Amino acid sequence: LQHLVAAADKRGQQVLVIQSGGQELRTLDELTRSRSIDAVVLSAVLERDARVRHLQELGVPFACFGRTGTSAPQCWVDVDNRSGVRRATRSVIQRGHRAIAFIGYESPRRWDADRQAGYSDAMQHAELRRRVTVVDAAEQVSRRTLHFDWSGPAGRYGALVSGLGLTLMSTS
């Protein structure tokens, strides 16, 4: 975001950051009607995101942080979650760990599935057994804690790869 603001400033433009609390479409309508915006950068974009189709209908230029999966032409940038978790898992394997568990969210979001796939890629390549635990995202985030059984069904885990947006700490 800092780079976006700096680049806009060099061109004599401003960046307006809004959080509309679930009223995104109405807010986009108001900003477009009032000519307060020239373009939009969407964040946390999901597949078939209603905001994308809405902006296309309004004729407002936009770019996405995330992929929507729609066939319409659009500009987007995204994190390669699959590659990142694959590399993290390989790093743990290279340190000699063999009993490596993955913990992630049960979620319809592409990035959560990509993270788990990256773990599975690395484990399969190393011919190691995959141990996946998925948790309910809403419950875990609201509690801000996660209890994980380090002993696991097949013995003690040596390492944990996380697909969660939370910091994990071990007390054992």
Tab-separated table of N, CA and C in Angstrom:
chain	number	residue	atom	x	y	z
A	1	LEU	N	0.833	-1.186	0.000
A	1	LEU	CA	0.000	0.000	0.000
A	1	LEU	C	0.880	1.252	0.000
A	2	GLN	N	1.980	1.203	0.729
A	2	GLN	CA	2.876	2.359	0.777
A	2	GLN	C	3.429	2.678	-0.606
A	3	HIS	N	3.798	1.649	-1.374
A	3	HIS	CA	4.330	1.862	-2.720
A	3	HIS	C	3.256	2.405	-3.658
A	4	LEU	N	2.039	1.944	-3.491
A	4	LEU	CA	0.929	2.435	-4.300
A	4	LEU	C	0.703	3.918	-4.031
A	5	VAL	N	0.700	4.307	-2.770
A	5	VAL	CA	0.498	5.706	-2.395
A	5	VAL	C	1.640	6.571	-2.925
A	6	ALA	N	2.874	6.089	-2.797
A	6	ALA	CA	4.031	6.849	-3.283
A	6	ALA	C	3.972	7.037	-4.794
A	7	ALA	N	3.616	5.982	-5.522
A	7	ALA	CA	3.523	6.075	-6.977
A	7	ALA	C	2.409	7.038	-7.394
A	8	ALA	N	1.285	6.986	-6.716
A	8	ALA	CA	0.185	7.899	-7.021
A	8	ALA	C	0.600	9.343	-6.739
A	9	ASP	N	1.301	9.559	-5.642
A	9	ASP	CA	1.750	10.904	-5.281
A	9	ASP	C	2.661	11.492	-6.357
A	10	LYS	N	3.536	10.682	-6.921
A	10	LYS	CA	4.431	11.145	-7.994
A	10	LYS	C	3.655	11.604	-9.221
A	11	ARG	N	2.469	11.067	-9.396
A	11	ARG	CA	1.631	11.431	-10.549
A	11	ARG	C	0.599	12.490	-10.188
A	12	GLY	N	0.689	13.030	-8.963
A	12	GLY	CA	-0.262	14.052	-8.539
A	12	GLY	C	-1.626	13.484	-8.201
A	13	GLN	N	-1.672	12.215	-7.874
A	13	GLN	CA	-2.930	11.567	-7.535
A	13	GLN	C	-2.951	11.203	-6.059
A	14	GLN	N	-4.126	10.923	-5.577
A	14	GLN	CA	-4.290	10.519	-4.191
A	14	GLN	C	-4.918	9.138	-4.127
A	15	VAL	N	-4.665	8.450	-3.025
A	15	VAL	CA	-5.258	7.138	-2.790
A	15	VAL	C	-6.199	7.253	-1.604
A	16	LEU	N	-7.411	6.824	-1.800
A	16	LEU	CA	-8.418	6.817	-0.757
A	16	LEU	C	-8.605	5.380	-0.298
A	17	VAL	N	-8.365	5.108	0.971
A	17	VAL	CA	-8.536	3.770	1.524
A	17	VAL	C	-9.816	3.774	2.344
A	18	ILE	N	-10.687	2.839	2.038
A	18	ILE	CA	-11.954	2.767	2.765
A	18	ILE	C	-12.173	1.361	3.283
A	19	GLN	N	-12.874	1.295	4.372
A	19	GLN	CA	-13.384	0.021	4.866
A	19	GLN	C	-14.863	0.244	5.044
A	20	SER	N	-15.641	-0.439	4.238
A	20	SER	CA	-17.058	-0.108	4.217
A	20	SER	C	-17.921	-1.033	5.059
A	21	GLY	N	-17.331	-1.939	5.793
A	21	GLY	CA	-18.084	-2.752	6.743
A	21	GLY	C	-19.246	-3.513	6.147
A	22	GLY	N	-19.026	-4.139	4.979
A	22	GLY	CA	-20.081	-4.935	4.367
A	22	GLY	C	-20.963	-4.151	3.420
A	23	GLN	N	-20.720	-2.870	3.262
A	23	GLN	CA	-21.511	-2.028	2.369
A	23	GLN	C	-20.704	-1.640	1.130
A	24	GLU	N	-19.831	-2.544	0.657
A	24	GLU	CA	-18.902	-2.227	-0.414
A	24	GLU	C	-19.586	-1.735	-1.680
A	25	LEU	N	-20.631	-2.407	-2.126
A	25	LEU	CA	-21.275	-2.040	-3.380
A	25	LEU	C	-21.911	-0.661	-3.287
A	26	ARG	N	-22.567	-0.377	-2.183
A	26	ARG	CA	-23.183	0.941	-1.991
A	26	ARG	C	-22.106	2.021	-1.937
A	27	THR	N	-21.014	1.745	-1.233
A	27	THR	CA	-19.924	2.716	-1.140
A	27	THR	C	-19.308	2.976	-2.505
A	28	LEU	N	-19.093	1.921	-3.293
A	28	LEU	CA	-18.553	2.089	-4.646
A	28	LEU	C	-19.498	2.909	-5.518
A	29	ASP	N	-20.806	2.679	-5.394
A	29	ASP	CA	-21.785	3.473	-6.139
A	29	ASP	C	-21.680	4.952	-5.779
A	30	GLU	N	-21.627	5.243	-4.476
A	30	GLU	CA	-21.561	6.632	-4.019
A	30	GLU	C	-20.288	7.321	-4.493
A	31	LEU	N	-19.153	6.633	-4.385
A	31	LEU	CA	-17.880	7.227	-4.801
A	31	LEU	C	-17.831	7.444	-6.308
A	32	THR	N	-18.420	6.532	-7.069
A	32	THR	CA	-18.446	6.670	-8.522
A	32	THR	C	-19.368	7.813	-8.937
A	33	ARG	N	-20.562	7.856	-8.365
A	33	ARG	CA	-21.537	8.909	-8.686
A	33	ARG	C	-20.986	10.302	-8.369
A	34	SER	N	-20.282	10.415	-7.246
A	34	SER	CA	-19.752	11.718	-6.829
A	34	SER	C	-18.435	12.072	-7.529
A	35	ARG	N	-17.964	11.174	-8.384
A	35	ARG	CA	-16.702	11.347	-9.107
A	35	ARG	C	-15.532	11.561	-8.141
A	36	SER	N	-15.603	10.890	-7.003
A	36	SER	CA	-14.535	10.972	-5.997
A	36	SER	C	-13.379	10.039	-6.311
A	37	ILE	N	-13.610	9.102	-7.232
A	37	ILE	CA	-12.568	8.129	-7.567
A	37	ILE	C	-12.399	8.025	-9.080
A	38	ASP	N	-11.183	7.686	-9.475
A	38	ASP	CA	-10.897	7.424	-10.886
A	38	ASP	C	-10.714	5.935	-11.139
A	39	ALA	N	-10.322	5.202	-10.109
A	39	ALA	CA	-10.057	3.774	-10.233
A	39	ALA	C	-10.111	3.158	-8.837
A	40	VAL	N	-10.111	1.830	-8.795
A	40	VAL	CA	-10.241	1.103	-7.530
A	40	VAL	C	-9.214	-0.024	-7.480
A	41	VAL	N	-8.630	-0.237	-6.310
A	41	VAL	CA	-7.821	-1.421	-6.044
A	41	VAL	C	-8.581	-2.218	-4.992
A	42	LEU	N	-8.993	-3.410	-5.347
A	42	LEU	CA	-9.740	-4.266	-4.427
A	42	LEU	C	-8.771	-5.183	-3.679
A	43	SER	N	-9.013	-5.370	-2.406
A	43	SER	CA	-8.207	-6.329	-1.651
A	43	SER	C	-9.098	-7.458	-1.156
A	44	ALA	N	-8.442	-8.536	-0.730
A	44	ALA	CA	-9.155	-9.725	-0.232
A	44	ALA	C	-10.202	-10.184	-1.239
A	45	VAL	N	-9.812	-10.247	-2.497
A	45	VAL	CA	-10.722	-10.635	-3.569
A	45	VAL	C	-10.957	-12.151	-3.520
A	46	LEU	N	-12.203	-12.520	-3.688
A	46	LEU	CA	-12.599	-13.929	-3.694
A	46	LEU	C	-13.056	-14.322	-5.088
A	47	GLU	N	-13.133	-15.623	-5.338
A	47	GLU	CA	-13.686	-16.086	-6.606
A	47	GLU	C	-15.118	-15.579	-6.730
A	48	ARG	N	-15.477	-15.215	-7.952
A	48	ARG	CA	-16.823	-14.684	-8.222
A	48	ARG	C	-17.168	-13.516	-7.290
A	49	ASP	N	-16.208	-12.644	-7.041
A	49	ASP	CA	-16.385	-11.501	-6.144
A	49	ASP	C	-17.391	-10.517	-6.750
A	50	ALA	N	-18.440	-10.211	-6.007
A	50	ALA	CA	-19.497	-9.320	-6.498
A	50	ALA	C	-18.966	-7.926	-6.817
A	51	ARG	N	-17.922	-7.488	-6.118
A	51	ARG	CA	-17.372	-6.154	-6.355
A	51	ARG	C	-16.768	-6.055	-7.751
A	52	VAL	N	-16.164	-7.144	-8.239
A	52	VAL	CA	-15.549	-7.143	-9.568
A	52	VAL	C	-16.614	-6.936	-10.634
A	53	ARG	N	-17.650	-7.732	-10.588
A	53	ARG	CA	-18.730	-7.607	-11.581
A	53	ARG	C	-19.381	-6.224	-11.485
A	54	HIS	N	-19.553	-5.727	-10.273
A	54	HIS	CA	-20.177	-4.416	-10.064
A	54	HIS	C	-19.332	-3.306	-10.698
A	55	LEU	N	-18.015	-3.346	-10.486
A	55	LEU	CA	-17.141	-2.329	-11.068
A	55	LEU	C	-17.107	-2.432	-12.585
A	56	GLN	N	-17.175	-3.647	-13.119
A	56	GLN	CA	-17.237	-3.829	-14.567
A	56	GLN	C	-18.506	-3.179	-15.127
A	57	GLU	N	-19.625	-3.392	-14.433
A	57	GLU	CA	-20.895	-2.805	-14.869
A	57	GLU	C	-20.861	-1.279	-14.797
A	58	LEU	N	-20.181	-0.731	-13.773
A	58	LEU	CA	-20.072	0.720	-13.628
A	58	LEU	C	-19.072	1.325	-14.613
A	59	GLY	N	-18.216	0.480	-15.197
A	59	GLY	CA	-17.188	0.973	-16.105
A	59	GLY	C	-16.021	1.640	-15.397
A	60	VAL	N	-15.819	1.292	-14.133
A	60	VAL	CA	-14.732	1.868	-13.342
A	60	VAL	C	-13.498	0.982	-13.490
A	61	PRO	N	-12.339	1.569	-13.868
A	61	PRO	CA	-11.118	0.759	-13.937
A	61	PRO	C	-10.735	0.249	-12.548
A	62	PHE	N	-10.188	-0.966	-12.506
A	62	PHE	CA	-9.810	-1.522	-11.209
A	62	PHE	C	-8.710	-2.548	-11.372
A	63	ALA	N	-8.042	-2.820	-10.268
A	63	ALA	CA	-7.061	-3.897	-10.167
A	63	ALA	C	-7.374	-4.657	-8.893
A	64	CYS	N	-6.963	-5.913	-8.859
A	64	CYS	CA	-7.304	-6.769	-7.720
A	64	CYS	C	-6.062	-7.300	-7.018
A	65	PHE	N	-6.118	-7.327	-5.694
A	65	PHE	CA	-5.158	-8.080	-4.915
A	65	PHE	C	-5.844	-9.395	-4.610
A	66	GLY	N	-5.599	-10.377	-5.474
A	66	GLY	CA	-6.267	-11.667	-5.409
A	66	GLY	C	-6.920	-11.944	-6.747
A	67	ARG	N	-7.250	-13.215	-6.989
A	67	ARG	CA	-7.846	-13.634	-8.257
A	67	ARG	C	-9.306	-13.967	-8.047
A	68	THR	N	-10.116	-13.644	-9.038
A	68	THR	CA	-11.550	-13.877	-8.896
A	68	THR	C	-12.020	-15.162	-9.548
A	69	GLY	N	-11.335	-15.601	-10.567
A	69	GLY	CA	-11.779	-16.792	-11.275
A	69	GLY	C	-12.760	-16.474	-12.382
A	70	THR	N	-13.142	-15.203	-12.552
A	70	THR	CA	-14.035	-14.858	-13.657
A	70	THR	C	-13.225	-14.787	-14.940
A	71	SER	N	-13.903	-14.926	-16.066
A	71	SER	CA	-13.207	-14.910	-17.348
A	71	SER	C	-12.996	-13.496	-17.878
A	72	ALA	N	-13.560	-12.496	-17.224
A	72	ALA	CA	-13.415	-11.115	-17.685
A	72	ALA	C	-11.973	-10.646	-17.529
A	73	PRO	N	-11.504	-9.823	-18.470
A	73	PRO	CA	-10.132	-9.315	-18.341
A	73	PRO	C	-10.024	-8.403	-17.121
A	74	GLN	N	-8.957	-8.572	-16.395
A	74	GLN	CA	-8.741	-7.768	-15.196
A	74	GLN	C	-7.267	-7.795	-14.843
A	75	CYS	N	-6.836	-6.811	-14.095
A	75	CYS	CA	-5.462	-6.767	-13.604
A	75	CYS	C	-5.475	-7.273	-12.172
A	76	TRP	N	-4.530	-8.141	-11.841
A	76	TRP	CA	-4.468	-8.647	-10.481
A	76	TRP	C	-3.038	-8.961	-10.102
A	77	VAL	N	-2.807	-8.964	-8.820
A	77	VAL	CA	-1.557	-9.413	-8.230
A	77	VAL	C	-1.958	-10.302	-7.056
A	78	ASP	N	-1.181	-11.319	-6.805
A	78	ASP	CA	-1.547	-12.228	-5.719
A	78	ASP	C	-0.295	-12.848	-5.131
A	79	VAL	N	-0.409	-13.344	-3.941
A	79	VAL	CA	0.657	-14.069	-3.269
A	79	VAL	C	0.615	-15.507	-3.756
A	80	ASP	N	1.776	-16.090	-4.048
A	80	ASP	CA	1.821	-17.485	-4.456
A	80	ASP	C	1.909	-18.343	-3.198
A	81	ASN	N	0.754	-18.567	-2.580
A	81	ASN	CA	0.686	-19.315	-1.325
A	81	ASN	C	1.188	-20.746	-1.475
A	82	ARG	N	0.894	-21.367	-2.593
A	82	ARG	CA	1.313	-22.758	-2.804
A	82	ARG	C	2.834	-22.852	-2.798
A	83	SER	N	3.474	-21.996	-3.560
A	83	SER	CA	4.932	-21.999	-3.630
A	83	SER	C	5.562	-21.638	-2.285
A	84	GLY	N	4.986	-20.666	-1.605
A	84	GLY	CA	5.541	-20.247	-0.316
A	84	GLY	C	5.521	-21.352	0.719
A	85	VAL	N	4.396	-22.043	0.840
A	85	VAL	CA	4.300	-23.128	1.826
A	85	VAL	C	5.115	-24.338	1.365
A	86	ARG	N	5.179	-24.575	0.059
A	86	ARG	CA	6.034	-25.657	-0.453
A	86	ARG	C	7.490	-25.386	-0.044
A	87	ARG	N	7.956	-24.173	-0.244
A	87	ARG	CA	9.337	-23.822	0.108
A	87	ARG	C	9.568	-23.913	1.614
A	88	ALA	N	8.594	-23.478	2.408
A	88	ALA	CA	8.723	-23.561	3.870
A	88	ALA	C	8.798	-25.016	4.321
A	89	THR	N	7.958	-25.859	3.726
A	89	THR	CA	7.959	-27.280	4.079
A	89	THR	C	9.270	-27.937	3.665
A	90	ARG	N	9.750	-27.618	2.476
A	90	ARG	CA	11.039	-28.168	2.031
A	90	ARG	C	12.164	-27.750	2.975
A	91	SER	N	12.102	-26.535	3.469
A	91	SER	CA	13.123	-26.055	4.401
A	91	SER	C	13.118	-26.879	5.689
A	92	VAL	N	11.924	-27.195	6.167
A	92	VAL	CA	11.806	-28.028	7.369
A	92	VAL	C	12.341	-29.430	7.090
A	93	ILE	N	12.043	-29.967	5.915
A	93	ILE	CA	12.535	-31.298	5.524
A	93	ILE	C	14.057	-31.281	5.439
A	94	GLN	N	14.620	-30.246	4.846
A	94	GLN	CA	16.077	-30.129	4.705
A	94	GLN	C	16.783	-30.036	6.061
A	95	ARG	N	16.068	-29.627	7.077
A	95	ARG	CA	16.635	-29.573	8.430
A	95	ARG	C	16.554	-30.923	9.133
A	96	GLY	N	16.066	-31.930	8.416
A	96	GLY	CA	16.069	-33.277	8.944
A	96	GLY	C	14.768	-33.760	9.543
A	97	HIS	N	13.738	-32.931	9.564
A	97	HIS	CA	12.452	-33.358	10.126
A	97	HIS	C	11.729	-34.275	9.148
A	98	ARG	N	11.066	-35.286	9.665
A	98	ARG	CA	10.315	-36.222	8.829
A	98	ARG	C	8.851	-36.306	9.246
A	99	ALA	N	8.541	-36.116	10.485
A	99	ALA	CA	7.153	-36.128	10.972
A	99	ALA	C	6.685	-34.672	11.044
A	100	ILE	N	6.146	-34.201	9.937
A	100	ILE	CA	5.787	-32.789	9.800
A	100	ILE	C	4.278	-32.690	9.607
A	101	ALA	N	3.636	-31.959	10.464
A	101	ALA	CA	2.193	-31.768	10.368
A	101	ALA	C	1.893	-30.422	9.720
A	102	PHE	N	0.766	-30.342	9.043
A	102	PHE	CA	0.270	-29.091	8.479
A	102	PHE	C	-1.026	-28.759	9.192
A	103	ILE	N	-1.169	-27.518	9.590
A	103	ILE	CA	-2.433	-27.080	10.177
A	103	ILE	C	-2.923	-25.883	9.392
A	104	GLY	N	-4.174	-25.944	8.950
A	104	GLY	CA	-4.745	-24.876	8.143
A	104	GLY	C	-6.230	-24.741	8.385
A	105	TYR	N	-6.807	-23.773	7.706
A	105	TYR	CA	-8.236	-23.501	7.845
A	105	TYR	C	-9.068	-24.374	6.922
A	106	GLU	N	-10.235	-24.763	7.393
A	106	GLU	CA	-11.257	-25.349	6.532
A	106	GLU	C	-11.978	-24.156	5.929
A	107	SER	N	-11.723	-23.902	4.666
A	107	SER	CA	-12.164	-22.650	4.084
A	107	SER	C	-12.408	-22.799	2.590
A	108	PRO	N	-13.361	-22.052	2.047
A	108	PRO	CA	-13.576	-22.069	0.601
A	108	PRO	C	-12.608	-21.137	-0.140
A	109	ARG	N	-11.758	-20.447	0.580
A	109	ARG	CA	-10.866	-19.472	-0.052
A	109	ARG	C	-9.702	-20.162	-0.740
A	110	ARG	N	-9.392	-19.691	-1.930
A	110	ARG	CA	-8.354	-20.271	-2.770
A	110	ARG	C	-7.016	-20.332	-2.033
A	111	TRP	N	-6.654	-19.272	-1.322
A	111	TRP	CA	-5.324	-19.239	-0.710
A	111	TRP	C	-5.149	-20.284	0.370
A	112	ASP	N	-6.212	-20.637	1.073
A	112	ASP	CA	-6.099	-21.684	2.093
A	112	ASP	C	-5.851	-23.044	1.440
A	113	ALA	N	-6.568	-23.322	0.363
A	113	ALA	CA	-6.358	-24.580	-0.375
A	113	ALA	C	-4.964	-24.612	-0.997
A	114	ASP	N	-4.499	-23.469	-1.505
A	114	ASP	CA	-3.159	-23.405	-2.104
A	114	ASP	C	-2.078	-23.684	-1.062
A	115	ARG	N	-2.242	-23.182	0.140
A	115	ARG	CA	-1.255	-23.431	1.204
A	115	ARG	C	-1.160	-24.916	1.517
A	116	GLN	N	-2.309	-25.566	1.661
A	116	GLN	CA	-2.308	-26.998	1.955
A	116	GLN	C	-1.709	-27.785	0.787
A	117	ALA	N	-1.998	-27.365	-0.438
A	117	ALA	CA	-1.441	-28.044	-1.612
A	117	ALA	C	0.083	-27.910	-1.647
A	118	GLY	N	0.618	-26.759	-1.250
A	118	GLY	CA	2.066	-26.571	-1.210
A	118	GLY	C	2.729	-27.520	-0.229
A	119	TYR	N	2.118	-27.678	0.939
A	119	TYR	CA	2.608	-28.640	1.936
A	119	TYR	C	2.583	-30.052	1.345
A	120	SER	N	1.447	-30.420	0.736
A	120	SER	CA	1.310	-31.766	0.170
A	120	SER	C	2.322	-32.007	-0.945
A	121	ASP	N	2.567	-31.000	-1.780
A	121	ASP	CA	3.568	-31.130	-2.851
A	121	ASP	C	4.930	-31.507	-2.274
A	122	ALA	N	5.362	-30.754	-1.268
A	122	ALA	CA	6.695	-30.980	-0.693
A	122	ALA	C	6.778	-32.335	-0.001
A	123	MET	N	5.742	-32.707	0.723
A	123	MET	CA	5.747	-33.988	1.424
A	123	MET	C	5.737	-35.148	0.434
A	124	GLN	N	4.950	-35.028	-0.617
A	124	GLN	CA	4.894	-36.087	-1.630
A	124	GLN	C	6.243	-36.197	-2.338
A	125	HIS	N	6.850	-35.093	-2.683
A	125	HIS	CA	8.153	-35.108	-3.355
A	125	HIS	C	9.204	-35.792	-2.485
A	126	ALA	N	9.131	-35.584	-1.172
A	126	ALA	CA	10.080	-36.201	-0.244
A	126	ALA	C	9.646	-37.606	0.174
A	127	GLU	N	8.503	-38.052	-0.359
A	127	GLU	CA	7.945	-39.357	-0.026
A	127	GLU	C	7.714	-39.514	1.477
A	128	LEU	N	7.155	-38.458	2.070
A	128	LEU	CA	6.824	-38.462	3.488
A	128	LEU	C	5.307	-38.459	3.653
A	129	ARG	N	4.871	-39.023	4.754
A	129	ARG	CA	3.434	-39.108	5.050
A	129	ARG	C	2.888	-37.722	5.382
A	130	ARG	N	1.772	-37.397	4.761
A	130	ARG	CA	1.128	-36.109	5.015
A	130	ARG	C	0.234	-36.237	6.241
A	131	ARG	N	0.308	-35.236	7.098
A	131	ARG	CA	-0.519	-35.172	8.308
A	131	ARG	C	-1.185	-33.807	8.333
A	132	VAL	N	-2.437	-33.754	7.904
A	132	VAL	CA	-3.140	-32.488	7.753
A	132	VAL	C	-4.210	-32.363	8.822
A	133	THR	N	-4.250	-31.226	9.467
A	133	THR	CA	-5.301	-30.889	10.413
A	133	THR	C	-5.927	-29.588	9.946
A	134	VAL	N	-7.235	-29.579	9.764
A	134	VAL	CA	-7.920	-28.337	9.422
A	134	VAL	C	-8.783	-27.921	10.596
A	135	VAL	N	-8.871	-26.618	10.787
A	135	VAL	CA	-9.646	-26.079	11.904
A	135	VAL	C	-10.691	-25.120	11.362
A	136	ASP	N	-11.727	-24.911	12.136
A	136	ASP	CA	-12.771	-23.953	11.791
A	136	ASP	C	-12.204	-22.550	11.996
A	137	ALA	N	-12.089	-21.806	10.917
A	137	ALA	CA	-11.440	-20.496	10.958
A	137	ALA	C	-12.127	-19.536	11.924
A	138	ALA	N	-13.443	-19.427	11.842
A	138	ALA	CA	-14.155	-18.460	12.676
A	138	ALA	C	-13.969	-18.764	14.157
A	139	GLU	N	-14.066	-20.037	14.510
A	139	GLU	CA	-13.920	-20.420	15.913
A	139	GLU	C	-12.514	-20.131	16.420
A	140	GLN	N	-11.499	-20.500	15.653
A	140	GLN	CA	-10.122	-20.319	16.105
A	140	GLN	C	-9.726	-18.850	16.182
A	141	VAL	N	-10.146	-18.055	15.196
A	141	VAL	CA	-9.790	-16.641	15.211
A	141	VAL	C	-10.496	-15.936	16.348
A	142	SER	N	-11.735	-16.295	16.627
A	142	SER	CA	-12.456	-15.634	17.714
A	142	SER	C	-11.845	-15.987	19.065
A	143	ARG	N	-11.324	-17.212	19.197
A	143	ARG	CA	-10.693	-17.612	20.450
A	143	ARG	C	-9.266	-17.115	20.551
A	144	ARG	N	-8.637	-16.825	19.395
A	144	ARG	CA	-7.257	-16.355	19.318
A	144	ARG	C	-6.251	-17.361	19.866
A	145	THR	N	-6.695	-18.582	20.053
A	145	THR	CA	-5.778	-19.626	20.507
A	145	THR	C	-6.051	-20.886	19.701
A	146	LEU	N	-5.081	-21.734	19.700
A	146	LEU	CA	-5.239	-22.993	18.999
A	146	LEU	C	-4.562	-24.071	19.817
A	147	HIS	N	-5.273	-25.129	20.091
A	147	HIS	CA	-4.700	-26.252	20.824
A	147	HIS	C	-4.383	-27.349	19.827
A	148	PHE	N	-3.151	-27.786	19.814
A	148	PHE	CA	-2.708	-28.789	18.853
A	148	PHE	C	-2.049	-29.925	19.616
A	149	ASP	N	-2.446	-31.147	19.300
A	149	ASP	CA	-1.882	-32.330	19.949
A	149	ASP	C	-0.578	-32.709	19.254
A	150	TRP	N	0.542	-32.373	19.872
A	150	TRP	CA	1.853	-32.622	19.284
A	150	TRP	C	2.187	-34.106	19.213
A	151	SER	N	1.481	-34.936	19.974
A	151	SER	CA	1.798	-36.361	19.915
A	151	SER	C	1.265	-36.982	18.633
A	152	GLY	N	0.122	-36.497	18.141
A	152	GLY	CA	-0.409	-36.955	16.859
A	152	GLY	C	-0.767	-38.425	16.848
A	153	PRO	N	-1.465	-38.862	15.799
A	153	PRO	CA	-1.916	-40.244	15.716
A	153	PRO	C	-0.788	-41.227	15.424
A	154	ALA	N	0.320	-40.769	14.856
A	154	ALA	CA	1.395	-41.697	14.482
A	154	ALA	C	2.689	-41.377	15.208
A	155	GLY	N	2.577	-40.881	16.413
A	155	GLY	CA	3.786	-40.522	17.152
A	155	GLY	C	3.995	-39.025	17.214
A	156	ARG	N	5.061	-38.634	17.835
A	156	ARG	CA	5.335	-37.222	18.065
A	156	ARG	C	5.757	-36.519	16.774
A	157	TYR	N	5.185	-35.336	16.551
A	157	TYR	CA	5.566	-34.517	15.399
A	157	TYR	C	6.876	-33.804	15.699
A	158	GLY	N	7.707	-33.666	14.684
A	158	GLY	CA	8.956	-32.938	14.837
A	158	GLY	C	8.845	-31.495	14.404
A	159	ALA	N	7.845	-31.196	13.577
A	159	ALA	CA	7.693	-29.839	13.068
A	159	ALA	C	6.241	-29.611	12.659
A	160	LEU	N	5.885	-28.351	12.567
A	160	LEU	CA	4.535	-27.957	12.200
A	160	LEU	C	4.638	-26.867	11.150
A	161	VAL	N	3.954	-27.050	10.031
A	161	VAL	CA	3.858	-26.028	8.991
A	161	VAL	C	2.460	-25.451	9.100
A	162	SER	N	2.379	-24.128	9.165
A	162	SER	CA	1.095	-23.484	9.378
A	162	SER	C	0.600	-22.780	8.135
A	163	GLY	N	-0.664	-22.977	7.829
A	163	GLY	CA	-1.336	-22.225	6.787
A	163	GLY	C	-2.241	-21.179	7.394
A	164	LEU	N	-2.132	-20.990	8.694
A	164	LEU	CA	-2.986	-20.050	9.410
A	164	LEU	C	-2.364	-18.664	9.413
A	165	GLY	N	-3.203	-17.675	9.537
A	165	GLY	CA	-2.720	-16.309	9.660
A	165	GLY	C	-2.462	-15.950	11.113
A	166	LEU	N	-2.133	-16.922	11.917
A	166	LEU	CA	-1.875	-16.697	13.332
A	166	LEU	C	-0.468	-17.154	13.664
A	167	THR	N	0.111	-16.594	14.688
A	167	THR	CA	1.418	-17.053	15.154
A	167	THR	C	1.192	-18.246	16.068
A	168	LEU	N	1.954	-19.303	15.835
A	168	LEU	CA	1.814	-20.505	16.627
A	168	LEU	C	2.974	-20.612	17.588
A	169	MET	N	2.698	-20.997	18.808
A	169	MET	CA	3.750	-21.167	19.809
A	169	MET	C	3.585	-22.523	20.465
A	170	SER	N	4.688	-23.114	20.789
A	170	SER	CA	4.654	-24.402	21.467
A	170	SER	C	4.981	-24.203	22.936
A	171	THR	N	4.243	-24.894	23.785
A	171	THR	CA	4.549	-24.840	25.213
A	171	THR	C	5.141	-26.139	25.685
A	172	SER	N	5.352	-27.091	24.743
A	172	SER	CA	5.915	-28.372	25.162
A	172	SER	C	7.327	-28.533	24.660
